JSON list of C-alpha atoms in Angstrom, two decimals:
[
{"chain": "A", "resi": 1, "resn": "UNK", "atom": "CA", "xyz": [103.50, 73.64, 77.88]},
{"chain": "A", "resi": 2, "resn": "UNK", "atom": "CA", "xyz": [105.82, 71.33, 76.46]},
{"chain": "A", "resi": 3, "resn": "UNK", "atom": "CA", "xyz": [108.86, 69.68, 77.74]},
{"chain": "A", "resi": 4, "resn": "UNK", "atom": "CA", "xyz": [111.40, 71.97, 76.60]},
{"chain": "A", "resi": 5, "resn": "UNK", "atom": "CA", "xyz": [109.34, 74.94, 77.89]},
{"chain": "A", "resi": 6, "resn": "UNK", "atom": "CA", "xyz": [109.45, 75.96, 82.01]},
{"chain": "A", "resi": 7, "resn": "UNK", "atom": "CA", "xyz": [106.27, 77.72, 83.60]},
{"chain": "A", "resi": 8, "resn": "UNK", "atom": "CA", "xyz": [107.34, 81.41, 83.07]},
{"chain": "A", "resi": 9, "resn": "UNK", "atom": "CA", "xyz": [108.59, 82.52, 86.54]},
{"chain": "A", "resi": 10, "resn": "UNK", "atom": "CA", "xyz": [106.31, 84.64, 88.90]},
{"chain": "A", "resi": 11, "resn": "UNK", "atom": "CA", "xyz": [106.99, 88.16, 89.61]},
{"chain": "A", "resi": 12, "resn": "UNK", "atom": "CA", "xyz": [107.11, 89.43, 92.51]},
{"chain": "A", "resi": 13, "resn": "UNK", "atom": "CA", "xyz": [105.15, 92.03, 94.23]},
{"chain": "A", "resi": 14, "resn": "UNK", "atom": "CA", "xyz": [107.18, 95.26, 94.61]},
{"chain": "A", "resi": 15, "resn": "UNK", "atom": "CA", "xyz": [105.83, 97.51, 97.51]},
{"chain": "A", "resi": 16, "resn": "UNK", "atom": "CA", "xyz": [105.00, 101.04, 96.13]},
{"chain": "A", "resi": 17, "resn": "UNK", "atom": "CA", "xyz": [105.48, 101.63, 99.52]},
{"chain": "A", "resi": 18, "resn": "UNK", "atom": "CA", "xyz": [108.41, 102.93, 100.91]},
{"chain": "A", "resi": 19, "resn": "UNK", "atom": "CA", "xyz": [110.27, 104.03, 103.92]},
{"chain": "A", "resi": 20, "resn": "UNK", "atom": "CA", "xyz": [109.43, 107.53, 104.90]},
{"chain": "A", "resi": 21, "resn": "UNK", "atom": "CA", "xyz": [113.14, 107.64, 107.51]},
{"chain": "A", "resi": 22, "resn": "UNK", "atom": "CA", "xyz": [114.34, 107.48, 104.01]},
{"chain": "A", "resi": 23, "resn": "UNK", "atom": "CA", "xyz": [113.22, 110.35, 102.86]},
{"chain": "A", "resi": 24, "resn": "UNK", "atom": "CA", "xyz": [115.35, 113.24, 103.38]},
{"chain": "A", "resi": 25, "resn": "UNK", "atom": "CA", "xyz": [113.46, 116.14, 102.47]},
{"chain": "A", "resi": 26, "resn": "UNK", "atom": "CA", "xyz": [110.44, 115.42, 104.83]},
{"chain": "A", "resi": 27, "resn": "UNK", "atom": "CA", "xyz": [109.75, 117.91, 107.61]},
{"chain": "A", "resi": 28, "resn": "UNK", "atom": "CA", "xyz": [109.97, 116.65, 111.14]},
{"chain": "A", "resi": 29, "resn": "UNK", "atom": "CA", "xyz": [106.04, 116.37, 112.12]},
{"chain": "A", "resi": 30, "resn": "UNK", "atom": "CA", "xyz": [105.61, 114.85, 108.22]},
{"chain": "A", "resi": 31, "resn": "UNK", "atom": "CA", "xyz": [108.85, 112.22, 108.87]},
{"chain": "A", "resi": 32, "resn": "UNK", "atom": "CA", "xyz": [106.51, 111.60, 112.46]},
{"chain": "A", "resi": 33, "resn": "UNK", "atom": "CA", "xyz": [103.46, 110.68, 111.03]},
{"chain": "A", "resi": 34, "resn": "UNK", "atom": "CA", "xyz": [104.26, 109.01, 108.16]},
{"chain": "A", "resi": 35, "resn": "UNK", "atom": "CA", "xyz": [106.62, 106.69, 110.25]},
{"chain": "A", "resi": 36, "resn": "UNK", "atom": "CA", "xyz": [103.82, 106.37, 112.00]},
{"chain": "A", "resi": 37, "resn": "UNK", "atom": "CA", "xyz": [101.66, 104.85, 109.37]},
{"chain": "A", "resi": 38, "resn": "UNK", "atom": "CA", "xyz": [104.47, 102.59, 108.05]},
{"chain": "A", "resi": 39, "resn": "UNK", "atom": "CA", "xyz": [104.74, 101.14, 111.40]},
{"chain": "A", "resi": 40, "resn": "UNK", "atom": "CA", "xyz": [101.20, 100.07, 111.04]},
{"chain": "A", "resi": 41, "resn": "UNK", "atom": "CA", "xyz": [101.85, 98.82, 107.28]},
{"chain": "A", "resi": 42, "resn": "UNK", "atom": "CA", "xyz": [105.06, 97.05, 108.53]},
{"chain": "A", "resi": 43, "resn": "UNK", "atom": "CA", "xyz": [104.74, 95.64, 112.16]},
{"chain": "A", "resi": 44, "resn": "UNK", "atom": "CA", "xyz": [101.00, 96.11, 113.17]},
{"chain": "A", "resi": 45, "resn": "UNK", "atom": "CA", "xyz": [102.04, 93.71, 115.91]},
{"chain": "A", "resi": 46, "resn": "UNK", "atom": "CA", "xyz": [104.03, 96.82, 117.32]},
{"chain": "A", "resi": 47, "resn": "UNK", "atom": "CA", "xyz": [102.30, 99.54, 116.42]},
{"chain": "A", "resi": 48, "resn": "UNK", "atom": "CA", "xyz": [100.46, 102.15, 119.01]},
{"chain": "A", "resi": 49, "resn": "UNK", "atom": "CA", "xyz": [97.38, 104.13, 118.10]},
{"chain": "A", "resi": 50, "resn": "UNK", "atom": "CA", "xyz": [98.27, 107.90, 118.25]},
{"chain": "A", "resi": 51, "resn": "UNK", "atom": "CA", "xyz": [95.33, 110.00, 117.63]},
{"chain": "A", "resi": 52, "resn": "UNK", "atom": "CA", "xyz": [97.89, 113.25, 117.13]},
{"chain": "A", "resi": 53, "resn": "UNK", "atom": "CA", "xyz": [99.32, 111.47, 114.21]},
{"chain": "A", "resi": 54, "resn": "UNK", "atom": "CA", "xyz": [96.51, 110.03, 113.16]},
{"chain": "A", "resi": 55, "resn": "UNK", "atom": "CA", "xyz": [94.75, 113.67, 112.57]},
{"chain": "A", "resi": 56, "resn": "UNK", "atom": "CA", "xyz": [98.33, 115.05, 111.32]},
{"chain": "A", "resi": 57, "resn": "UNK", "atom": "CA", "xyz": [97.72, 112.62, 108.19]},
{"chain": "A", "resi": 58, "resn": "UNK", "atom": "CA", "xyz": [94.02, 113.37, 107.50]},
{"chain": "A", "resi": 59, "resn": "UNK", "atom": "CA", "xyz": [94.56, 117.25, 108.20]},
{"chain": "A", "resi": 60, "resn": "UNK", "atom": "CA", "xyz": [97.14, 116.82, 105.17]},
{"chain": "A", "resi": 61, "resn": "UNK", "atom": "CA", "xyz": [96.48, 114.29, 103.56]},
{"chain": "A", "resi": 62, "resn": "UNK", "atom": "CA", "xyz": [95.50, 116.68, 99.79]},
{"chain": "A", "resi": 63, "resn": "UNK", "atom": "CA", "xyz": [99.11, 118.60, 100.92]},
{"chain": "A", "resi": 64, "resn": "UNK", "atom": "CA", "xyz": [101.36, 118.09, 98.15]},
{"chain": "A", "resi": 65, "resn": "UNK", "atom": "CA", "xyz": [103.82, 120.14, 100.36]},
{"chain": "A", "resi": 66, "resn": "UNK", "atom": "CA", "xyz": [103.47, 118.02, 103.61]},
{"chain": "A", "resi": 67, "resn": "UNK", "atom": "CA", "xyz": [102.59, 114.27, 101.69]},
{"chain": "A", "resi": 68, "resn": "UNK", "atom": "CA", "xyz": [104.96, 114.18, 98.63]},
{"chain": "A", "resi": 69, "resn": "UNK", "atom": "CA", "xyz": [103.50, 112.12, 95.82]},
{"chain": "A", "resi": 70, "resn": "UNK", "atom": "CA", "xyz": [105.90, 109.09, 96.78]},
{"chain": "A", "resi": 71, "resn": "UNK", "atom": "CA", "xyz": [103.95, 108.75, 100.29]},
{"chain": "A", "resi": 72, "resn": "UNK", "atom": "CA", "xyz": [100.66, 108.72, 98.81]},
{"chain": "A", "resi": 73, "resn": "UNK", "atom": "CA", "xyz": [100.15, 104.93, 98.56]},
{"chain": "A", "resi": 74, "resn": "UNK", "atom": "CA", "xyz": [101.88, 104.42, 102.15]},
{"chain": "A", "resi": 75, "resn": "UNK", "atom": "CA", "xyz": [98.84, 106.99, 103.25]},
{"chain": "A", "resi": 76, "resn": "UNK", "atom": "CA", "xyz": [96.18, 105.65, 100.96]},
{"chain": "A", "resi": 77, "resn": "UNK", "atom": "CA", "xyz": [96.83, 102.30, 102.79]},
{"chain": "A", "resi": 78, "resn": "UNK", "atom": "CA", "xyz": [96.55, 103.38, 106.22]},
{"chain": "A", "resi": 79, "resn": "UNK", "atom": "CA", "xyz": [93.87, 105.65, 105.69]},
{"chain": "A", "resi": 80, "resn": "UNK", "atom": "CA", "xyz": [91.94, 102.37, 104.19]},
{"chain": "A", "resi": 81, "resn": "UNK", "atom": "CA", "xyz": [92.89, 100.82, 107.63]},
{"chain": "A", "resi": 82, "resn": "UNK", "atom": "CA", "xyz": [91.54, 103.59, 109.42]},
{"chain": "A", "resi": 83, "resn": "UNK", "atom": "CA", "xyz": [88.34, 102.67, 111.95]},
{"chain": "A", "resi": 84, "resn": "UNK", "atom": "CA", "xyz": [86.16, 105.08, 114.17]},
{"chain": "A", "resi": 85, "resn": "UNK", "atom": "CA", "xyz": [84.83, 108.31, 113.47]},
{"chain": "A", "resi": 86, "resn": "UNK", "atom": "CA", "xyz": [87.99, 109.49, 111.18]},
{"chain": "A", "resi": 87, "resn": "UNK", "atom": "CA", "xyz": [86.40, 107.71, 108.61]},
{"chain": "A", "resi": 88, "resn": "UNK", "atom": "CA", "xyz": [83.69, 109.95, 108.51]}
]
C-alpha cells in the first residue's frame, strides 16, 4: 500500500441466520422449536434444554414443509451443537 491508498475496509459477517418470530408463515409447533434453537444461537446464557423441541427439530429436520429452506442454517447450527445420544 501506498500513501494515497487506505487498507480496503473489512466486511462484515452477515448472519444467514434469522429470526424464526419473524417468519409468518411458520406453523405454531415449527415457530416453537425453531425459537427454540435461536435462543440457543442467540443467548445460550438463557437458554433451557427441552428435549420435546429438541426431537421436534430432528423428527423434521429433511421437512421442507415444517423447516423452510431459510431455517436450514439456524437448524444446521444447532444440530452441530447438539450433545448426547441425538447425535447418534
Amino acid at each position: 500500500l501506498n500513501q494515497d491508498q487506505q487498507p480496503p475496509k473489512k466486511k462484515h459477517k452477515t448472519s444467514k441466520i434469522i429470526n424464526p418470530k419473524k417468519d409468518e408463515v411458520l406453523s405454531e409447533q415449527a415457530l416453537k422449536a425453531l425459537a427454540y434453537a435461536y435462543s440457543r444461537y442467540r443467548h445460550p446464557e438463557k437458554w433451557k434444554f427441552n428435549k420435546a423441541r429438541q426431537n421436534w427439530i430432528t423428527r423434521n429436520v429433511w421437512s421442507a414443509s415444517m423447516i423452510p429452506d431459510q431455517h436450514l442454517p439456524l437448524v444446521t447450527w444447532y444440530l452441530k451443537s447438539v450433545k448426547g445420544g441425538v447425535r447418534d
